[in-house]
PDB file of C-alpha atoms in Angstrom:
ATOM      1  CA  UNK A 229    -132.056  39.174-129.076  1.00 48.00           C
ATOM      2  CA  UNK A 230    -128.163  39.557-130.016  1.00 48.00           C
ATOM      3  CA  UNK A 231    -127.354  40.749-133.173  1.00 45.00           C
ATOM      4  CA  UNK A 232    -125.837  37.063-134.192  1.00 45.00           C
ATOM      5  CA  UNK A 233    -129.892  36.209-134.075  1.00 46.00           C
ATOM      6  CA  UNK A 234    -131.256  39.339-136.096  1.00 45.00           C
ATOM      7  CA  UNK A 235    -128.379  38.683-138.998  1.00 41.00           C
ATOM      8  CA  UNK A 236    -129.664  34.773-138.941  1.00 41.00           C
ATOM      9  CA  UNK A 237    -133.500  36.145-139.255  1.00 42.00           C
ATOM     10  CA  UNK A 238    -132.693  38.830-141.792  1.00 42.00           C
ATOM     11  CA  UNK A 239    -131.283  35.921-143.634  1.00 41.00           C
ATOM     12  CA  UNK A 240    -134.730  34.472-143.473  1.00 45.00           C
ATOM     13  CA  UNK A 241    -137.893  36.884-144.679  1.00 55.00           C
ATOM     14  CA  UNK A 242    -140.156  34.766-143.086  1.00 74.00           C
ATOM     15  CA  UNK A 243    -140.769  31.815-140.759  1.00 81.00           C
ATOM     16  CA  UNK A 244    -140.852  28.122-142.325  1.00 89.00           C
ATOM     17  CA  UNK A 245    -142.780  25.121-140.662  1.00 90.00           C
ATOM     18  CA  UNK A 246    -139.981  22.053-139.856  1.00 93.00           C
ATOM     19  CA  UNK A 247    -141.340  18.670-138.545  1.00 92.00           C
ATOM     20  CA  UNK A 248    -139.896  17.322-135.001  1.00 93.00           C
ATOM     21  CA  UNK A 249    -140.309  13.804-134.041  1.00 94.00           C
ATOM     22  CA  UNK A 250    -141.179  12.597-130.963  1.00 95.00           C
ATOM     23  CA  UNK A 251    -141.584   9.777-128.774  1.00 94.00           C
ATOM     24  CA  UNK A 252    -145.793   8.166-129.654  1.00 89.00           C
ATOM     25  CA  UNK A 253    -147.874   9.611-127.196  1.00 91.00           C
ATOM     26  CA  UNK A 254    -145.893  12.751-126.267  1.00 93.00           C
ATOM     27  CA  UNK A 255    -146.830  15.116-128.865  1.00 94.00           C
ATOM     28  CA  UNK A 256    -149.446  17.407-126.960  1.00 94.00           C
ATOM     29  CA  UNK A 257    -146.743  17.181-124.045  1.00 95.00           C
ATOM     30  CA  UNK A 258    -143.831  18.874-126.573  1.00 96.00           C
ATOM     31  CA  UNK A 259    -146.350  20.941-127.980  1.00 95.00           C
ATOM     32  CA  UNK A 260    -146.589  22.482-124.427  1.00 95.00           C
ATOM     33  CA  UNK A 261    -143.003  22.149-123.545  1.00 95.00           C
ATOM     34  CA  UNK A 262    -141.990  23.945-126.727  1.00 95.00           C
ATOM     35  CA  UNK A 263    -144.637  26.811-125.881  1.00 94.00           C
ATOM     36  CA  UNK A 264    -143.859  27.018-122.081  1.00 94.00           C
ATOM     37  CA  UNK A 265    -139.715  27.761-123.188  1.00 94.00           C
ATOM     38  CA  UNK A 266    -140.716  30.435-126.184  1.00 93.00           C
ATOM     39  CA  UNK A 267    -142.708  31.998-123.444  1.00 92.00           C
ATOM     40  CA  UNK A 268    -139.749  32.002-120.441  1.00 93.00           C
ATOM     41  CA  UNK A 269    -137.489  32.711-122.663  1.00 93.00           C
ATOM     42  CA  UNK A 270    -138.770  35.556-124.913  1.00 92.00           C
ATOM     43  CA  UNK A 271    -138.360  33.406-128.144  1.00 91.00           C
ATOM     44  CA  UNK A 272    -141.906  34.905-129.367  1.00 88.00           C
ATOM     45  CA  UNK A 273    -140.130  36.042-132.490  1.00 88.00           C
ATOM     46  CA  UNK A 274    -138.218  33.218-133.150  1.00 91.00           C
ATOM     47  CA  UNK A 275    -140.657  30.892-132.515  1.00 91.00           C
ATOM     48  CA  UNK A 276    -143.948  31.363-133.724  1.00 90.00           C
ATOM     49  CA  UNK A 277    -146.362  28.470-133.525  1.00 89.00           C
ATOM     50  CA  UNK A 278    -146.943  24.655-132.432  1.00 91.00           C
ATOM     51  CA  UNK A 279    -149.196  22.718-133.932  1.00 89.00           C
ATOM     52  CA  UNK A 280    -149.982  19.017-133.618  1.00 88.00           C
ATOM     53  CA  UNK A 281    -152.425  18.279-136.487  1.00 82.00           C
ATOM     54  CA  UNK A 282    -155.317  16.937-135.565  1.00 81.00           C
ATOM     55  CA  UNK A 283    -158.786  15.662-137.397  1.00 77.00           C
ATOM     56  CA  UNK A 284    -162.549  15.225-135.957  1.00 74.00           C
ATOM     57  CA  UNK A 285    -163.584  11.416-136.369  1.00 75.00           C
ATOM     58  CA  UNK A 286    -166.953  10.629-135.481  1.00 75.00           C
ATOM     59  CA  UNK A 287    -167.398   6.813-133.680  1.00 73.00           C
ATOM     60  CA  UNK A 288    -170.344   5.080-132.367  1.00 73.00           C
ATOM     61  CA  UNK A 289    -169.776   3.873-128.683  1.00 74.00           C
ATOM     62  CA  UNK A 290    -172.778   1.930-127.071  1.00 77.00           C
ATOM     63  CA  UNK A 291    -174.785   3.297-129.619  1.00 73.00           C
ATOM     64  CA  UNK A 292    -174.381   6.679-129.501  1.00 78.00           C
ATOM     65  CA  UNK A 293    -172.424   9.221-132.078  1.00 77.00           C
ATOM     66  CA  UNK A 294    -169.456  10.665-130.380  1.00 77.00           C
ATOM     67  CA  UNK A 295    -166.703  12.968-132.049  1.00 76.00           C
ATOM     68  CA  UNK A 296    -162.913  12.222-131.133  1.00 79.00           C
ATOM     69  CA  UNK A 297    -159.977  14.286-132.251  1.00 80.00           C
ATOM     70  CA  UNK A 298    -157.634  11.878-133.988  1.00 82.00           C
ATOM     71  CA  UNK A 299    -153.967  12.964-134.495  1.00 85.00           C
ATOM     72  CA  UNK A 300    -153.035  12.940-138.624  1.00 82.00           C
ATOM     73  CA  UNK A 301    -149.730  12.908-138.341  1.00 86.00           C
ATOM     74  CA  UNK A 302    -148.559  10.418-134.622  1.00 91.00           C
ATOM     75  CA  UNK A 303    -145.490  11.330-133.560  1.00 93.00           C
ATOM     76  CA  UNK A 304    -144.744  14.447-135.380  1.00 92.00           C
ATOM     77  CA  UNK A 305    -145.055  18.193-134.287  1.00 93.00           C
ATOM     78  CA  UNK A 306    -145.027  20.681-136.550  1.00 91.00           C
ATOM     79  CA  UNK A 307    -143.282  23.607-135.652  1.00 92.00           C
ATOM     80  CA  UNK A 308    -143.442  27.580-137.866  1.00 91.00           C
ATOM     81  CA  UNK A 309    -140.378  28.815-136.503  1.00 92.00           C
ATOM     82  CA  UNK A 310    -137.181  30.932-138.130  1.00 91.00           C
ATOM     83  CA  UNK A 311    -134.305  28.309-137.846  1.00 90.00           C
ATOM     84  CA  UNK A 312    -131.443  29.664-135.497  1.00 90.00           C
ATOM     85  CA  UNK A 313    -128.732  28.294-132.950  1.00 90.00           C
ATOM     86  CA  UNK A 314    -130.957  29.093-130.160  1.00 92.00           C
ATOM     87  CA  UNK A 315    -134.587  27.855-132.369  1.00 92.00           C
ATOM     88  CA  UNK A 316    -132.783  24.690-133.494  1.00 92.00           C
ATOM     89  CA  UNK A 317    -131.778  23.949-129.502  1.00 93.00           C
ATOM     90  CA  UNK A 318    -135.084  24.525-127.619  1.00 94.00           C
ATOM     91  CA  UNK A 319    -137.006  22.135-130.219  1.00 94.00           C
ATOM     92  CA  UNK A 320    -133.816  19.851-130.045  1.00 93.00           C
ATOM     93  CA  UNK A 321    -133.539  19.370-126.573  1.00 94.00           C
ATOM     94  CA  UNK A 322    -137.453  19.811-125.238  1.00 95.00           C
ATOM     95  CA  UNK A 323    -138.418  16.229-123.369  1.00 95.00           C
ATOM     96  CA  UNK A 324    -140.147  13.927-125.980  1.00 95.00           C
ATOM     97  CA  UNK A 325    -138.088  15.263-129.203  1.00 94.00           C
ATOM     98  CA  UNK A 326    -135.958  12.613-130.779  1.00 93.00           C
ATOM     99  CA  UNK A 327    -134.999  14.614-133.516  1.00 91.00           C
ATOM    100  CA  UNK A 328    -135.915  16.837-136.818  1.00 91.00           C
ATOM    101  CA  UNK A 329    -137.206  15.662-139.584  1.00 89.00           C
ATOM    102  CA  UNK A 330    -134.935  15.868-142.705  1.00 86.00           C
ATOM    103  CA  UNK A 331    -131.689  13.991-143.855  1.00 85.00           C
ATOM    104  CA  UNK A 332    -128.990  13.172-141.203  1.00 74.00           C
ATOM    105  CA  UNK A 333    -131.450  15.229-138.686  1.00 64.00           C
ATOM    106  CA  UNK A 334    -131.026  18.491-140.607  1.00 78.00           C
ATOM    107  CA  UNK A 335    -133.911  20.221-140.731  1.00 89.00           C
ATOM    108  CA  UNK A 336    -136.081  20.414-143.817  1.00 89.00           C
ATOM    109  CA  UNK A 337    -139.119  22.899-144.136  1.00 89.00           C
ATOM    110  CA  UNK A 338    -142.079  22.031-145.302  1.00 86.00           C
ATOM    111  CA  UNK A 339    -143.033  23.123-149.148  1.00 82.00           C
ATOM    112  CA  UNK A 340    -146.139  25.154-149.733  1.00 77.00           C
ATOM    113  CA  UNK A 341    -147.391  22.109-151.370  1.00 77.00           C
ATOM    114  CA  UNK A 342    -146.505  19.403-148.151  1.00 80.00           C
ATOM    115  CA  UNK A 343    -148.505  22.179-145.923  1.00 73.00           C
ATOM    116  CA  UNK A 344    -151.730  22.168-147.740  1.00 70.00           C
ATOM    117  CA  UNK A 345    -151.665  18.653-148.030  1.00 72.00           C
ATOM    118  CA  UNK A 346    -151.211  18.001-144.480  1.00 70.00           C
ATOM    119  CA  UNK A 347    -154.150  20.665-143.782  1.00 60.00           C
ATOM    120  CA  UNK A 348    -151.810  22.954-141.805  1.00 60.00           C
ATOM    121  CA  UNK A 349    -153.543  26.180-141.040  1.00 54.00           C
ATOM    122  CA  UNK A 350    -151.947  29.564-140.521  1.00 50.00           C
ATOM    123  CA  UNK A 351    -151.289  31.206-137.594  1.00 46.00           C
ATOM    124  CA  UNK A 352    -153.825  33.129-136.052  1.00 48.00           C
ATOM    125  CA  UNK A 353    -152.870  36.480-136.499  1.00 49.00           C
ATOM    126  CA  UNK A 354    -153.210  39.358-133.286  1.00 55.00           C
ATOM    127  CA  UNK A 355    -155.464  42.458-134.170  1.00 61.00           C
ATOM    128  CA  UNK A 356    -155.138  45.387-132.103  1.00 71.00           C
ATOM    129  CA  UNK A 357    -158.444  46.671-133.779  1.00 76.00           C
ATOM    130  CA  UNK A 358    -161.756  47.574-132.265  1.00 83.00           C
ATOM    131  CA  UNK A 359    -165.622  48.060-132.908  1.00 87.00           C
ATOM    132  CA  UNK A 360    -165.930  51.159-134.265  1.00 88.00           C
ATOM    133  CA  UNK A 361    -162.896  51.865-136.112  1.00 89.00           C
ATOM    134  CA  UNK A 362    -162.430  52.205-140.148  1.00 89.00           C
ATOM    135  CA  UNK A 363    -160.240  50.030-141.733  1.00 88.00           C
ATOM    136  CA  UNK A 364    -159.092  48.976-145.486  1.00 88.00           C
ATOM    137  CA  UNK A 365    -160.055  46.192-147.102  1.00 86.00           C
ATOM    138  CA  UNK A 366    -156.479  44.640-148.550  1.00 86.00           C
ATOM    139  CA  UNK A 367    -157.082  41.588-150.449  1.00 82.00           C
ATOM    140  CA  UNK A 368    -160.330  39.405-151.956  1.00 81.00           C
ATOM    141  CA  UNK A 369    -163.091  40.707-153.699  1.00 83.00           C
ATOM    142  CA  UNK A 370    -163.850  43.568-151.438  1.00 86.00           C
ATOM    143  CA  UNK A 371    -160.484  44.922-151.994  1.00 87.00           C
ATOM    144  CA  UNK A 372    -159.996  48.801-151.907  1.00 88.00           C
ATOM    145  CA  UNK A 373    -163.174  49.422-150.134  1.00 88.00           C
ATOM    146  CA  UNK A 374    -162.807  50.735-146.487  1.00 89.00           C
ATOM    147  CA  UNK A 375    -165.473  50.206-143.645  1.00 89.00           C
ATOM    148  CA  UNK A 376    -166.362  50.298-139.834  1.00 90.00           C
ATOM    149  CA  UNK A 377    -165.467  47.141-137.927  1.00 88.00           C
ATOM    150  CA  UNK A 378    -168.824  46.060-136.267  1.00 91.00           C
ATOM    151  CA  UNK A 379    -167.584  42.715-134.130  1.00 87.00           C
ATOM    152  CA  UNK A 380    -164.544  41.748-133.861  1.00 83.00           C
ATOM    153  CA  UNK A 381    -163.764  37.764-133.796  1.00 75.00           C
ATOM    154  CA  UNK A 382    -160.310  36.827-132.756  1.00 70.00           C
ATOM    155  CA  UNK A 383    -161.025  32.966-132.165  1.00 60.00           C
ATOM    156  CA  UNK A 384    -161.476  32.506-135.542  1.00 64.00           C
ATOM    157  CA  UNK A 385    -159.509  35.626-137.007  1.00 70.00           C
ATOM    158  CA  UNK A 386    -162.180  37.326-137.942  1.00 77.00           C
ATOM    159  CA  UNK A 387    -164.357  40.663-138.452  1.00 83.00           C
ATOM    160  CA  UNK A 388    -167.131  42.173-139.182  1.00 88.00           C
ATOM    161  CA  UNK A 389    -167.270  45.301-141.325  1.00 90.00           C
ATOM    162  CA  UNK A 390    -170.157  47.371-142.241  1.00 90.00           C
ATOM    163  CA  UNK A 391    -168.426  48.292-146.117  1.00 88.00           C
ATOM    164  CA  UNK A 392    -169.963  51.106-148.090  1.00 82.00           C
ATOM    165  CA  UNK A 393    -170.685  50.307-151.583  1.00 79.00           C
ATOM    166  CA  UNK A 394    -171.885  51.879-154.239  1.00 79.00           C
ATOM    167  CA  UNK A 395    -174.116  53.529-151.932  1.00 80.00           C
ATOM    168  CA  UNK A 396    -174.918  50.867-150.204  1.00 84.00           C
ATOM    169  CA  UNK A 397    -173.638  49.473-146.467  1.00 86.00           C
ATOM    170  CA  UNK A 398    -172.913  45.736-146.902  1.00 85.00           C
ATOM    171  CA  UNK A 399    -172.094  43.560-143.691  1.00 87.00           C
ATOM    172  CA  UNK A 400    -169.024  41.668-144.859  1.00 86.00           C
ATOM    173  CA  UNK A 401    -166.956  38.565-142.411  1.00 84.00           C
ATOM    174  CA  UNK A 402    -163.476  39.155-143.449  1.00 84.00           C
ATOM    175  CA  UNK A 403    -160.104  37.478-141.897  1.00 79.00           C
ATOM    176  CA  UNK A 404    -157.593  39.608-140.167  1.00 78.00           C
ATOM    177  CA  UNK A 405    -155.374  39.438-142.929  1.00 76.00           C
ATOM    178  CA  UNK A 406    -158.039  40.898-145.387  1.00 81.00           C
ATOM    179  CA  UNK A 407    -157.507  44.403-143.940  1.00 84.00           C
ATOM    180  CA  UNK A 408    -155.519  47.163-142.272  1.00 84.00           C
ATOM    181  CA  UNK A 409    -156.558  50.243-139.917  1.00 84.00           C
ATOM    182  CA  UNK A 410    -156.518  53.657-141.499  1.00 84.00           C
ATOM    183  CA  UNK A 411    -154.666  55.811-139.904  1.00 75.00           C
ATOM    184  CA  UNK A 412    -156.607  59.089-138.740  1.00 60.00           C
TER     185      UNK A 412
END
């Protein structure tokens, strides 16, 4: 990364979700595309997730129940990215995008507001924790407690942690986010 792309992300304090259109039918296709350049191209930190928002509908075919993924949004990516020359022109010009969303094709990110009512999730965040080791609880009700991680959950960005209160060991789920290692 040149220094042209760190001044444009210290400009930024974090990443923003923008909406790309593209052709009906091609959205899992640019999802890919999109995630195949970040990758070749090192753009991990530019570029941080793809999401095509989909919701479980449950039909009856011949009788039987059967659950379908049905896409909310058709024709629209979503994209959490940190907008820059080189962001803007891999979305731009990956097969299947006909544009931004946003007025005159600048893009717009999505409000706080526009994401929860579309059902956008975060990103899954990485741990680099393991079984065994003590971490602090950050945030929630369990905040300011520290425990032992017990299983560790990273498909749904989760953990288990044996907390000690008031005496007591507790088995609480908490999301990545909830905590931080302690140093030892």
């Amino acid at each position: 990364m040149d220094s042209n792309q760190h001044d444009q992300l210290d400009q930024l304090d974090q990443a923003q979700w923008f909406v790309a259109h593209t052709y009906s039918g091609y959205e899992n296709k640019v999802k890919a595309s999109i995630e195949a350049t970040v990758e070749n191209r090192n753009m991990e930190d530019l570029i941080l997730e793809v999401q095509v928002p989909v919701q479980e509908v449950v039909e009856s075919k011949n009788g039987k129940r059967v659950v379908k993924e049905k896409k909310l949004f058709p024709g629209y990516v979503m994209i959490k990215m940190f907008m820059t020359d080189d962001s803007w022109y891999v979305v731009r010009n990956t097969r299947g995008v006909t544009g931004f969303v946003g007025p005159a094709s600048k893009p717009v990110p999505l409000s706080k507001a526009e994401l929860k009512s579309m059902g956008i999730r975060q990103q899954r965040v990485e741990i680099s924790m393991k079984v065994g080791e003590e971490v602090k609880v950050t945030e929630g009700p369990l905040e300011g407690f520290t425990g032992i991680i017990e299983e560790v959950h990273p498909e749904k960005s989760k953990v288990k942690v044996n907390v000690s209160m008031f005496g007591r060991e507790t088995l609480a789920e908490l999301g990545f986010e909830q905590i931080e290692k302690i140093n030892t």
